[in-house]
Amino acid sequence: MTDIPDRLSSPANRARAVVANVATPLTAVLIALLLLAAGLASAFQLERVGQIEKVRQITVQARTLASGIAAPIAFDDDVALQEYLNALRADPQIIAAAAYHEDGSLATGFARPPGRIPNRAPLANPQITGNTLSVTAAVMQGDTRLGSVYLQSTIDSLSRRVTRYLGIAVIVVLAALLIIVLAISYSSLRKAHQELQAEIANRQQAQEALRQSQKMEAMGQLTGGVAHDFNNLLMVASGGLDLMERTTDPAKLAKLKAAIRQAVDRGAKLTQQLLAFSRRTPLKPEVVDLRERVRGMDALLERSLGESISIAMHLPAGLWPVEVDASELEVAILNIALNARDAMPKGGVIVIEATNLTATADAPDRVRLAITDSGTGIAPDLVAKIFEPFYTTKAVGQGTGLGLSQVYGFARASGGEVLVDSQLGKGTTISILLPRSMLSPQQKDGGSPAVSASGKHRILLVEDDDSVAATVSGMLEELGYESERADSGAAALQRLERGSDFSLVLSDMIMPGEVSGLDLARRIGEQWPSLPTMLMTGYSAAAASAAKEGVRLLSKPFSIEDLSIQIVAALDKSRA
Amino acid sequence: MKASFLLKFAPFVEWPPSALAASDKTFLICVTGEDPFGRMLDDILRGQRMAGRPVRVRRLAATDAAAGCHILFAGRSTAPDYAPFAPLTGQPVLTVSDRNGGPAGSMIQFVMQAGRVRFQIDDGAARSCRLKISSKLLALAIAVDRK
């Protein structure tokens, strides 16, 4: 059965998951840190620019002053000098101002605490000490130096400056926090999402596995009955042949032939249904005609239910089509029928009927498929339990309890429901209600009469089994074809090398030797592209691969009619 | 004090280019009439430069022409025909004198006021001699004749 790979089990994957889970908050923290750093950097930059601006402003003031006092300082006009300096007192930020003579001696000046004026001209670059900024400027007239001025100004204290940036800082920090919170919630959502996805994948796989095991369970139930049935069919065939050898009465011979034919046909039908049944297929809803489908199950049902049970089908024409997975539908019917059989240990009749249910206020148009037995019935308190997986009333080894749960799953998956109507001692009716489909079912080709050869055609028959080869070449002869046999793929190729005067190559698919039927078909396609090939097989998996390559295929066992139609189609195509 | 003022006037005055190109490579301060400064003027001006030239002092005799000077200070004189500024009409020479007792007609005249040396300026005369006196200096003068 399907093993369920745990997608998070390998160390590499786990590491990747951890990285993915950690990456988002990490990125967010990184972004938040970057934001903080950018905020700090811009604050510092603003601070620096502000300081430069301040220095420039005071320097300009000093130069203006220097230019203004050029004449007063040159000609010792203290009154005018004082007037110039006093003008600066109006600015509360200027805490000291002084003018110096050319020889560096103090001309005049003022200072208010904490300002202080030096006694000698301190010509230097602007200086910042604590919260004060000192600037000097030379007093020049033309290129003659007449003296110098000194200005001292306060700058905003650190706490005042910090207060100025506090608003921005709060916004930046909040933004950073927001990013982190968003990232954390995103990351937890993402983790939950991943877990959910892993969970979904696991459940899908488990469901798939359950579906197949339900099918196999039904299959197991079938096999015993089918093997027994096959023996009966073989008995009819071999006994019939024995009898044919001992009689020459044409009427008896015809009767025996008909019996053998019937037995073989039933066997063929049975194996075909079995193969179709057990094939592992994904759920593939198709539009289905219930009447045709259920009728097609007759042989399968008869053989698997045993001789004490008979089946009555009431399937009216004009049933609405439904859209379901056909093989699941068959499994569901079989499961219900098997339960019905087990409910009637003394034998009885199982009635399978279908009716159209016109839409009501609660429900749309539906088709009701009901399977009724006259068995022991189900106790009311157990009715709710019968669809639970692994619930069974059967002895260990006789049932797994998966049968009716498959029915329930099938009905739900098809958009329908299952109803149980049971009376203890009188019997049970299980109804599947399926919604009506507005599409029409695909038509299957009905049987057609055999078509004889038109004109002269030689066919190369490649078949390792002597008896099959004899039968098929007999059919070909009967249809009016000439045939030649090769007993392996390699032999067929050798024959074709000598001369490819054939209209068709009809080859078995599975043969001993290095060249299989499919290989042969490929080689012929390459070397003799105008020569058509047709493969025969009784093995479904091989048939699928042939169909994939577009090789014409004939499923064993086939009738002479099937063979004739396929040959005509193949020849038609090669001529076209 | 007046001696140092003589030199300090120079940065506030703009001579026409001809005055600075024609003379030899010195900035000449001339003194005529009675010299009130004596050695002091030489001490103050020693080593000074003006308009990129070394400053020189020349004391003129009564007959000497003052045409090459940049600044001419005329002191008192008892000579009857003492008119040191007459030959300089239209010449780019900054003429300086004392108002009290000095010859008339100079561009800048020293005045004593409250015990300090001040000056008044005849800007019209300066302009007619193609000398531009800085507004800063004019602002400091106690009187300005702008005609």
XYZ file of C-alpha atoms in Angstrom:
723
model
C 0.000 0.000 0.000
C 1.034 3.584 -0.341
C 3.666 4.629 2.121
C 3.128 8.106 3.401
C 6.326 10.111 3.146
C 6.602 12.598 5.948
C 7.671 15.715 4.165
C 9.309 17.208 7.199
C 11.237 14.147 8.209
C 14.544 14.624 6.400
C 17.118 16.753 8.262
C 17.623 19.048 5.255
C 13.926 19.764 5.038
C 13.668 20.333 8.745
C 16.588 22.735 8.615
C 14.956 24.542 5.717
C 11.708 24.806 7.649
C 13.526 26.171 10.690
C 15.330 28.722 8.528
C 12.045 29.699 6.885
C 10.386 30.108 10.269
C 13.234 32.122 11.729
C 13.971 34.168 8.620
C 10.892 36.382 8.816
C 11.283 37.632 12.411
C 15.023 37.946 11.804
C 14.427 40.098 8.749
C 11.925 42.168 10.701
C 14.350 42.722 13.567
C 16.975 43.656 11.013
C 14.643 46.143 9.345
C 13.659 47.560 12.739
C 17.341 47.930 13.694
C 18.061 49.565 10.354
C 15.165 51.942 10.953
C 16.523 52.816 14.394
C 20.019 53.263 13.009
C 18.684 55.453 10.210
C 16.769 57.519 12.779
C 19.896 57.923 14.924
C 22.029 58.747 11.910
C 19.581 61.350 10.678
C 19.386 62.857 14.178
C 23.183 63.072 14.300
C 23.275 64.517 10.833
C 20.635 67.114 11.752
C 22.619 67.895 14.866
C 25.825 68.321 12.922
C 24.194 70.427 10.242
C 22.539 72.511 12.958
C 25.893 73.093 14.630
C 27.587 74.019 11.374
C 24.693 76.362 10.674
C 25.066 77.922 14.100
C 28.814 78.395 13.660
C 28.233 79.991 10.284
C 25.557 82.257 11.650
C 27.750 83.521 14.496
C 30.741 83.819 12.165
C 28.701 85.951 9.803
C 27.603 88.070 12.745
C 31.227 88.459 13.813
C 32.278 89.450 10.310
C 29.445 91.944 10.022
C 30.530 93.409 13.287
C 34.177 93.448 12.201
C 33.289 95.214 8.986
C 31.148 97.751 10.837
C 33.711 98.656 13.432
C 36.640 99.038 11.014
C 36.615 102.839 11.157
C 35.785 103.203 14.880
C 38.553 100.791 15.843
C 41.029 102.448 13.507
C 40.312 105.895 14.844
C 39.640 104.952 18.475
C 36.033 106.095 18.386
C 34.903 104.285 21.503
C 31.427 105.749 21.383
C 30.733 104.408 17.894
C 32.360 101.100 18.874
C 30.152 100.768 21.883
C 27.089 101.456 19.793
C 27.980 98.629 17.430
C 28.568 96.218 20.262
C 25.438 97.224 22.100
C 23.410 96.341 19.029
C 24.413 92.716 19.700
C 23.044 92.770 23.230
C 19.589 92.513 21.735
C 20.400 88.920 20.804
C 19.996 86.812 23.987
C 22.165 84.088 22.560
C 25.209 86.391 22.348
C 26.685 86.234 25.810
C 29.940 88.073 25.144
C 31.297 90.416 22.471
C 34.548 92.343 22.314
C 36.624 94.402 19.917
C 40.433 94.435 19.920
C 42.977 96.819 18.527
C 45.447 95.836 15.924
C 48.064 95.232 18.613
C 45.706 92.761 20.343
C 44.713 94.969 23.245
C 41.082 95.085 24.263
C 39.250 98.107 22.905
C 35.844 97.473 24.399
C 33.352 94.681 24.978
C 30.610 93.276 27.141
C 29.899 89.936 28.750
C 26.996 88.485 30.671
C 27.221 85.255 32.588
C 28.361 82.726 31.734
C 30.098 84.694 28.980
C 33.642 85.958 29.434
C 35.862 88.084 27.244
C 39.589 87.475 26.971
C 41.915 90.363 27.576
C 43.990 89.737 24.499
C 42.646 89.145 21.029
C 42.218 85.343 20.729
C 42.376 84.831 16.967
C 41.459 81.247 16.358
C 39.000 79.023 14.578
C 35.478 78.709 15.982
C 35.507 76.732 19.212
C 32.761 74.902 21.026
C 33.261 74.397 24.727
C 30.322 72.965 26.613
C 27.334 74.991 25.579
C 29.225 77.998 24.292
C 30.537 78.787 20.862
C 33.438 81.237 20.503
C 34.120 82.901 17.182
C 36.697 85.485 16.204
C 36.996 87.611 13.093
C 39.663 89.983 11.910
C 38.761 93.608 11.306
C 40.062 94.378 7.849
C 39.839 97.409 5.646
C 41.075 96.637 2.187
C 44.018 94.396 2.933
C 44.976 96.255 6.041
C 44.315 94.628 9.327
C 42.919 96.997 11.893
C 42.004 94.735 14.796
C 39.713 91.851 15.638
C 36.349 91.008 17.189
C 35.321 88.193 19.498
C 31.822 86.764 19.857
C 30.603 84.152 22.296
C 27.216 82.559 21.815
C 25.265 79.896 23.706
C 24.144 76.810 21.932
C 21.127 74.776 23.016
C 21.908 72.454 25.879
C 22.008 68.708 25.121
C 18.766 68.089 26.980
C 17.001 70.746 24.916
C 18.330 69.274 21.723
C 17.373 65.742 22.788
C 13.864 66.979 23.570
C 13.674 68.336 20.057
C 14.365 64.867 18.628
C 12.170 63.025 21.099
C 9.070 63.195 18.900
C 10.875 61.706 15.929
C 12.484 59.090 18.158
C 9.107 57.987 19.489
C 7.730 57.626 15.966
C 10.772 55.658 14.801
C 10.670 53.313 17.785
C 6.941 52.738 17.355
C 7.435 51.980 13.666
C 10.182 49.509 14.529
C 7.962 47.837 17.107
C 5.118 47.671 14.604
C 7.352 45.959 12.071
C 8.463 43.391 14.626
C 4.922 42.679 15.769
C 3.708 42.313 12.180
C 6.583 40.004 11.372
C 5.941 37.820 14.387
C 2.274 37.463 13.566
C 3.086 36.814 9.910
C 5.587 34.185 10.878
C 3.181 32.369 13.174
C 0.497 32.483 10.486
C 2.955 31.081 8.022
C 3.908 28.283 10.362
C 0.266 27.425 10.902
C -0.239 27.485 7.157
C 2.648 25.098 6.588
C 1.367 22.712 9.216
C -2.069 22.852 7.684
C -0.685 22.086 4.244
C 1.347 19.165 5.529
C -1.771 17.929 7.310
C -3.831 18.214 4.141
C -1.226 16.327 2.135
C -1.081 13.588 4.759
C -4.830 13.244 4.821
C -5.069 13.113 1.069
C -2.537 10.332 0.984
C -4.294 8.494 3.781
C -7.625 8.839 1.998
C -6.116 7.559 -1.221
C -4.688 4.592 0.633
C -8.021 3.937 2.333
C -9.834 3.991 -0.985
C -7.495 1.450 -2.481
C -7.672 -0.777 0.559
C -11.456 -0.650 0.452
C -11.310 -1.752 -3.130
C -8.873 -4.539 -2.315
C -11.087 -5.643 0.513
C -13.974 -6.073 -1.909
C -11.573 -7.697 -4.313
C -10.596 -10.230 -1.690
C -14.226 -11.093 -1.173
C -14.589 -11.563 -4.890
C -11.611 -13.756 -5.530
C -12.863 -16.828 -3.763
C -16.169 -16.778 -5.592
C -14.544 -16.056 -8.910
C -11.994 -18.866 -8.634
C -14.808 -21.254 -7.845
C -16.789 -19.883 -10.737
C -13.881 -20.214 -13.103
C -13.563 -23.868 -12.256
C -17.216 -24.277 -13.162
C -16.699 -22.510 -16.470
C -13.635 -24.590 -17.242
C -15.622 -27.685 -16.320
C -18.314 -26.736 -18.821
C -15.725 -26.056 -21.518
C -13.539 -29.130 -21.060
C -16.524 -31.410 -20.442
C -18.164 -30.022 -23.541
C -15.056 -30.706 -25.612
C -14.900 -34.286 -24.275
C -18.485 -34.813 -25.256
C -17.911 -33.267 -28.688
C -15.199 -35.838 -29.400
C -17.631 -38.651 -28.688
C -20.541 -37.530 -30.757
C -21.158 -36.831 -34.387
C -24.723 -35.715 -34.016
C -24.749 -32.202 -35.537
C -27.574 -31.076 -33.264
C -25.701 -32.215 -30.136
C -22.486 -30.707 -31.451
C -24.151 -27.355 -31.982
C -25.618 -27.457 -28.476
C -22.238 -28.300 -26.926
C -20.529 -25.584 -28.942
C -23.081 -23.063 -27.727
C -22.540 -24.127 -24.108
C -18.764 -23.863 -24.426
C -19.083 -20.484 -26.129
C -21.339 -19.258 -23.308
C -18.948 -20.466 -20.613
C -15.957 -18.873 -22.298
C -17.813 -15.604 -22.822
C -18.741 -15.428 -19.164
C -15.174 -16.150 -18.145
C -13.899 -13.395 -20.412
C -16.404 -10.941 -19.058
C -15.551 -11.867 -15.501
C -11.808 -11.362 -15.909
C -12.369 -8.077 -17.698
C -14.531 -6.802 -14.871
C -12.006 -8.015 -12.315
C -9.156 -6.246 -14.067
C -11.119 -3.034 -14.423
C -12.131 -3.346 -10.809
C -8.724 -3.781 -9.274
C -6.946 -1.157 -11.343
C -5.619 1.608 -9.178
C -7.097 4.769 -10.643
C -7.454 8.268 -9.357
C -11.022 9.418 -8.690
C -12.256 10.288 -12.153
C -15.884 11.320 -12.323
C -17.576 10.573 -15.629
C -21.125 10.789 -16.791
C -22.619 7.352 -16.314
C -25.831 5.646 -17.377
C -26.752 3.657 -14.259
C -28.882 1.221 -16.195
C -26.024 0.232 -18.467
C -23.403 0.179 -15.706
C -25.344 -1.879 -13.237
C -26.456 -4.306 -15.907
C -22.835 -4.718 -16.938
C -22.091 -6.005 -13.439
C -24.418 -8.959 -13.679
C -21.763 -11.617 -14.138
C -19.552 -10.151 -11.435
C -22.432 -10.021 -8.965
C -23.753 -13.469 -9.731
C -20.350 -15.053 -9.354
C -19.353 -13.224 -6.204
C -22.641 -13.661 -4.371
C -22.888 -17.404 -4.782
C -25.596 -19.699 -6.000
C -28.087 -19.303 -3.161
C -28.567 -15.635 -3.990
C -30.414 -14.423 -7.029
C -30.464 -10.898 -8.309
C -33.410 -8.959 -9.619
C -32.744 -5.733 -11.410
C -35.401 -3.112 -11.996
C -33.656 -0.520 -14.060
C -36.138 1.488 -16.114
C -35.092 3.133 -19.360
C -34.883 6.896 -19.153
C -32.905 7.040 -15.925
C -31.158 10.358 -15.601
C -27.397 10.207 -16.029
C -25.202 10.772 -12.981
C -21.620 11.985 -12.729
C -19.609 9.558 -10.609
C -16.391 7.577 -10.649
C -17.564 4.453 -12.442
C -15.222 2.000 -10.742
C -16.073 3.391 -7.288
C -19.764 3.010 -8.180
C -19.203 -0.653 -9.005
C -17.251 -1.201 -5.796
C -20.049 0.444 -3.819
C -22.752 -1.729 -5.404
C -20.669 -4.826 -4.833
C -20.052 -3.880 -1.198
C -23.763 -3.385 -0.536
C -24.572 -6.635 -2.339
C -21.969 -8.548 -0.328
C -23.478 -7.214 2.893
C -26.939 -8.141 1.642
C -25.719 -11.651 0.910
C -24.232 -11.976 4.380
C -27.536 -10.839 5.849
C -29.292 -13.757 4.088
C -27.441 -16.893 5.165
C -30.220 -19.038 3.787
C -30.211 -17.347 0.449
C -32.757 -15.098 -1.133
C -33.238 -12.339 -3.650
C -31.351 -9.084 -3.827
C -33.313 -6.408 -5.607
C -31.400 -3.639 -7.340
C -33.639 -0.869 -8.531
C -33.204 2.684 -9.688
C -35.671 5.529 -9.955
C -35.573 9.207 -10.798
C -36.432 11.556 -7.898
C -37.739 14.896 -9.063
C -36.411 17.946 -7.294
C -38.067 19.072 -4.062
C -37.614 22.243 -2.055
C -34.678 20.673 -0.196
C -32.997 18.701 -2.926
C -32.256 18.934 -6.639
C -33.062 16.237 -9.192
C -31.545 12.977 -8.038
C -31.367 9.348 -9.017
C -32.026 6.778 -6.340
C -30.209 3.478 -6.551
C -31.638 1.082 -3.957
C -30.407 -2.375 -3.032
C -32.805 -4.384 -0.973
C -32.428 -7.735 0.750
C -34.847 -9.846 2.727
C -32.308 -10.647 5.411
C -31.942 -10.223 9.134
C -32.034 -6.448 9.130
C -30.051 -4.074 11.257
C -30.966 -3.046 14.791
C -31.961 0.664 14.916
C -29.152 1.532 17.326
C -26.591 0.066 14.963
C -27.815 1.798 11.818
C -25.749 4.873 12.569
C -22.643 2.735 13.022
C -22.589 0.671 9.876
C -20.834 3.340 7.829
C -18.036 3.791 10.347
C -14.748 2.457 9.075
C -13.696 -0.837 10.674
C -17.127 -1.422 12.198
C -18.054 -5.011 11.479
C -20.361 -7.647 12.863
C -18.517 -10.367 11.004
C -16.053 -12.797 12.498
C -12.368 -12.025 12.407
C -11.022 -12.746 8.909
C -14.389 -12.463 7.230
C -14.713 -8.739 6.961
C -12.696 -5.633 7.627
C -15.539 -3.204 8.196
C -14.392 -1.119 5.285
C -17.120 -2.070 2.805
C -19.975 0.200 3.803
C -17.613 3.005 4.749
C -16.505 2.947 1.122
C -20.181 3.278 0.098
C -20.572 6.282 2.356
C -17.330 7.867 1.077
C -18.321 7.259 -2.527
C -21.757 8.867 -2.053
C -20.329 11.925 -0.302
C -17.565 12.333 -2.875
C -20.172 12.223 -5.641
C -22.291 14.903 -3.992
C -24.948 12.464 -2.886
C -25.974 10.635 0.259
C -26.767 7.179 1.591
C -29.997 6.199 3.303
C -30.593 3.044 5.309
C -34.047 1.622 5.836
C -34.012 -1.538 7.876
C -36.473 -3.660 9.817
C -35.199 -6.413 12.053
C -36.121 -9.772 10.598
C -37.563 -8.324 7.421
C -34.645 -6.910 5.546
C -32.681 -3.828 4.665
C -32.744 -1.302 1.869
C -29.664 0.776 1.298
C -30.243 3.672 -1.082
C -27.617 5.814 -2.735
C -28.970 9.163 -3.847
C -26.881 10.687 -6.610
C -27.431 14.142 -8.110
C -28.616 14.231 -11.699
C -26.061 15.254 -14.296
C -27.117 17.479 -17.165
C -24.543 15.905 -19.445
C -25.214 12.793 -21.475
C -23.165 9.627 -20.976
C -20.589 8.511 -23.486
C -21.945 5.896 -25.797
C -20.123 2.629 -26.019
C -19.923 0.805 -29.281
C -22.278 -2.109 -29.346
C -21.319 -5.426 -30.904
C -21.150 -5.478 -34.641
C -21.015 -8.391 -37.022
C -17.703 -9.673 -38.258
C -16.306 -7.958 -41.324
C -14.588 -10.163 -43.862
C -11.406 -9.254 -45.634
C -11.746 -6.916 -48.570
C -9.192 -7.962 -51.114
C -6.060 -9.998 -50.573
C -4.085 -9.237 -47.427
C -1.187 -11.050 -45.831
C -0.837 -10.745 -42.087
C 2.290 -11.581 -40.078
C 1.159 -13.129 -36.798
C 3.744 -12.988 -34.004
C 2.769 -15.202 -31.064
C 4.853 -17.456 -28.820
C 1.953 -19.596 -27.549
C 1.192 -22.321 -30.098
C -2.473 -22.768 -29.165
C -3.236 -19.059 -29.191
C -1.358 -18.757 -32.486
C -3.436 -21.604 -33.948
C -6.689 -20.023 -32.761
C -5.868 -16.551 -34.064
C -4.559 -17.805 -37.409
C -7.770 -19.868 -37.683
C -9.804 -16.702 -37.099
C -7.746 -14.833 -39.713
C -8.240 -17.592 -42.243
C -11.955 -17.580 -41.495
C -12.070 -13.859 -42.166
C -10.324 -14.327 -45.500
C -6.796 -13.187 -44.635
C -3.610 -15.040 -45.430
C -1.365 -15.322 -42.383
C 2.168 -16.363 -41.575
C 3.404 -17.001 -38.052
C 6.612 -15.964 -36.335
C 7.160 -17.309 -32.818
C 9.122 -14.367 -31.405
C 9.823 -10.697 -31.969
C 13.297 -11.454 -33.258
C 11.957 -14.043 -35.705
C 9.388 -11.528 -36.937
C 12.103 -8.962 -37.615
C 14.183 -11.560 -39.518
C 11.162 -12.445 -41.606
C 10.514 -8.796 -42.389
C 14.181 -8.311 -43.411
C 13.674 -10.968 -46.064
C 10.609 -9.230 -47.410
C 8.006 -6.935 -45.955
C 5.188 -7.998 -48.270
C 2.597 -7.867 -45.456
C -0.403 -5.628 -44.956
C -0.307 -5.867 -41.156
C 1.741 -7.241 -38.278
C -0.398 -8.683 -35.475
C 1.786 -9.382 -32.463
C 1.441 -10.596 -28.924
C 2.690 -8.062 -26.454
C 4.456 -10.164 -23.827
C 6.804 -12.705 -25.391
C 9.983 -14.428 -24.278
C 13.170 -13.180 -25.935
C 14.738 -9.796 -26.239
C 12.193 -8.221 -28.549
C 8.823 -7.618 -26.891
C 5.707 -6.753 -28.832
C 6.115 -3.098 -28.037
C 9.772 -3.173 -29.154
C 8.711 -4.848 -32.336
C 6.081 -2.192 -32.979
C 8.673 0.544 -32.477
C 11.219 -1.130 -34.791
C 8.623 -1.609 -37.492
C 7.553 2.005 -37.098
C 11.144 3.056 -37.742
C 12.113 0.655 -40.555
C 8.826 0.054 -42.332
C 6.715 3.061 -41.491
C 3.999 2.131 -43.971
C 3.443 -1.263 -42.333
C 0.778 -1.079 -39.572
C 1.205 -2.981 -36.331
C -1.418 -4.228 -33.892
C -0.692 -5.688 -30.448
C -2.695 -8.258 -28.497
C -2.568 -8.509 -24.738
C -4.469 -9.791 -21.768
C -2.511 -7.715 -19.303
C -3.926 -4.344 -18.470
C -0.777 -2.568 -17.258
C 1.041 -3.368 -20.488
C -2.004 -2.220 -22.418
C -1.764 1.182 -20.782
C 1.842 1.666 -21.865
C 1.016 0.619 -25.413
C -1.905 3.000 -25.523
C 0.422 5.758 -24.383
C 2.625 5.171 -27.424
C -0.345 5.169 -29.760
C -0.047 1.545 -30.790
C -3.285 -0.153 -31.856
C -4.315 -2.655 -29.215
C -6.554 -5.726 -29.027
C -7.459 -6.956 -25.532
C -7.455 -10.719 -25.023
C -9.729 -12.527 -25.060
C -11.280 -11.097 -28.186
C -13.982 -12.382 -30.481
C -13.644 -12.889 -34.185
C -15.902 -9.857 -34.639
C -13.568 -7.652 -32.569
C -10.595 -8.939 -34.529
C -12.210 -8.291 -37.896
C -13.226 -4.741 -37.024
C -9.815 -3.870 -35.638
C -8.005 -5.290 -38.670
C -10.213 -3.377 -41.084
C -9.645 -0.187 -39.064
C -5.865 -0.720 -39.023
C -5.720 -1.395 -42.748
C -7.941 1.602 -43.439
C -5.672 3.814 -41.479
C -2.513 2.602 -43.174
C -4.074 3.197 -46.567
C -5.261 6.694 -45.693
C 47.822 110.212 17.587
C 47.488 112.261 14.431
C 50.563 110.561 13.073
C 48.984 107.130 13.342
C 45.739 108.502 11.874
C 47.646 109.575 8.758
C 48.430 105.993 7.969
C 45.066 104.676 9.069
C 43.221 106.906 6.596
C 44.844 105.061 3.746
C 42.751 101.789 3.870
C 39.536 103.836 3.778
C 40.563 105.729 0.664
C 40.675 104.436 -2.852
C 43.193 106.010 -5.170
C 42.679 105.926 -8.932
C 44.797 103.240 -10.586
C 46.988 105.873 -12.287
C 48.142 107.163 -8.907
C 49.410 103.772 -7.833
C 50.883 102.746 -11.150
C 52.749 105.888 -11.934
C 54.700 106.395 -8.767
C 57.561 104.155 -7.882
C 56.871 101.120 -5.781
C 56.303 102.901 -2.510
C 53.373 104.416 -0.656
C 54.438 107.963 -0.044
C 53.278 110.065 2.867
C 54.584 113.611 2.562
C 54.783 116.319 5.161
C 55.151 119.989 4.304
C 55.275 123.135 6.380
C 55.981 122.705 10.056
C 56.328 119.068 11.035
C 54.379 118.423 14.239
C 55.273 114.701 14.330
C 59.045 114.583 14.281
C 60.586 111.144 14.772
C 57.326 109.708 15.958
C 55.915 109.545 12.442
C 58.949 107.678 11.192
C 58.629 105.195 14.078
C 54.981 104.554 13.409
C 55.416 104.067 9.704
C 58.547 101.977 9.816
C 57.915 98.573 8.345
C 54.307 99.352 7.441
C 52.893 98.470 4.065
C 49.980 99.965 2.252
C 48.374 98.724 -0.979
C 51.133 96.150 -1.191
C 53.902 98.736 -1.021
C 56.276 99.814 1.714
C 55.301 103.115 3.262
C 57.832 105.969 3.040
C 57.832 109.403 4.593
C 59.103 112.387 2.697
C 59.422 115.844 4.157
C 59.048 118.453 1.474
C 60.803 121.779 1.317
C 58.687 124.756 0.366
C 59.667 124.500 -3.229
C 59.225 120.765 -3.656
C 56.320 119.533 -5.781
C 53.938 117.196 -3.974
C 52.681 115.509 -7.128
C 54.094 111.991 -6.392
C 52.705 111.814 -2.849
C 49.670 109.718 -1.868
C 48.977 111.582 1.312
C 50.124 115.112 1.995
C 50.002 116.608 5.478
C 50.497 120.331 5.562
C 51.474 121.814 8.882
C 51.458 125.430 9.928
C 53.689 127.890 8.177
C 54.634 131.462 8.601
C 55.518 131.861 4.948
C 53.322 134.569 3.417
C 52.525 132.727 0.235
C 52.011 129.362 1.920
C 49.351 127.497 -0.123
C 50.494 123.882 -0.203
C 47.295 122.496 -1.771
C 46.977 124.940 -4.686
C 49.220 123.075 -7.141
C 47.473 119.808 -6.356
C 44.044 120.689 -7.757
C 42.791 117.630 -9.637
C 45.753 115.516 -8.465
C 44.969 112.214 -6.639
C 46.629 113.241 -3.399
C 44.798 112.904 -0.096
C 45.423 116.218 1.580
C 45.310 116.494 5.370
C 45.768 119.449 7.705
C 44.784 120.811 11.099
C 41.680 122.910 11.000
C 42.939 125.001 13.801
C 45.981 126.900 12.486
C 46.638 124.759 9.443
C 46.223 125.769 5.828
C 42.717 125.689 4.393
C 41.556 123.625 1.420
C 42.516 120.132 2.583
C 40.243 117.112 2.230
C 40.588 115.946 5.811
C 40.958 118.319 8.681
C 41.886 117.266 12.186
C 39.712 118.707 14.898
C 40.225 118.426 18.656
C 37.022 117.509 20.369
C 36.685 116.726 24.085
C 40.392 116.096 24.201
C 40.300 113.587 21.369
C 41.434 113.842 17.816
C 38.484 113.848 15.371
C 38.263 114.913 11.800
C 35.968 116.407 9.240
C 35.993 115.507 5.568
C 35.473 117.458 2.361
C 34.251 114.572 0.252
C 33.488 116.859 -2.709
C 37.113 117.913 -2.929
C 38.280 114.314 -2.667
C 35.948 113.191 -5.431
C 37.075 115.977 -7.715
C 40.545 114.529 -7.301
C 39.245 111.027 -8.146
C 39.692 109.799 -4.575
C 36.937 107.644 -3.111
C 36.570 107.866 0.631
C 34.880 104.924 2.305
C 31.475 105.577 3.801
C 32.787 104.034 7.006
C 35.279 106.835 7.353
C 32.673 109.410 6.387
C 30.389 107.982 9.083
C 33.051 108.535 11.684
C 33.783 112.139 10.631
C 32.222 114.845 12.743
C 31.282 116.757 9.604
C 31.241 115.913 5.918
C 31.156 118.396 3.111
C 29.708 116.468 0.234
C 29.845 119.183 -2.425
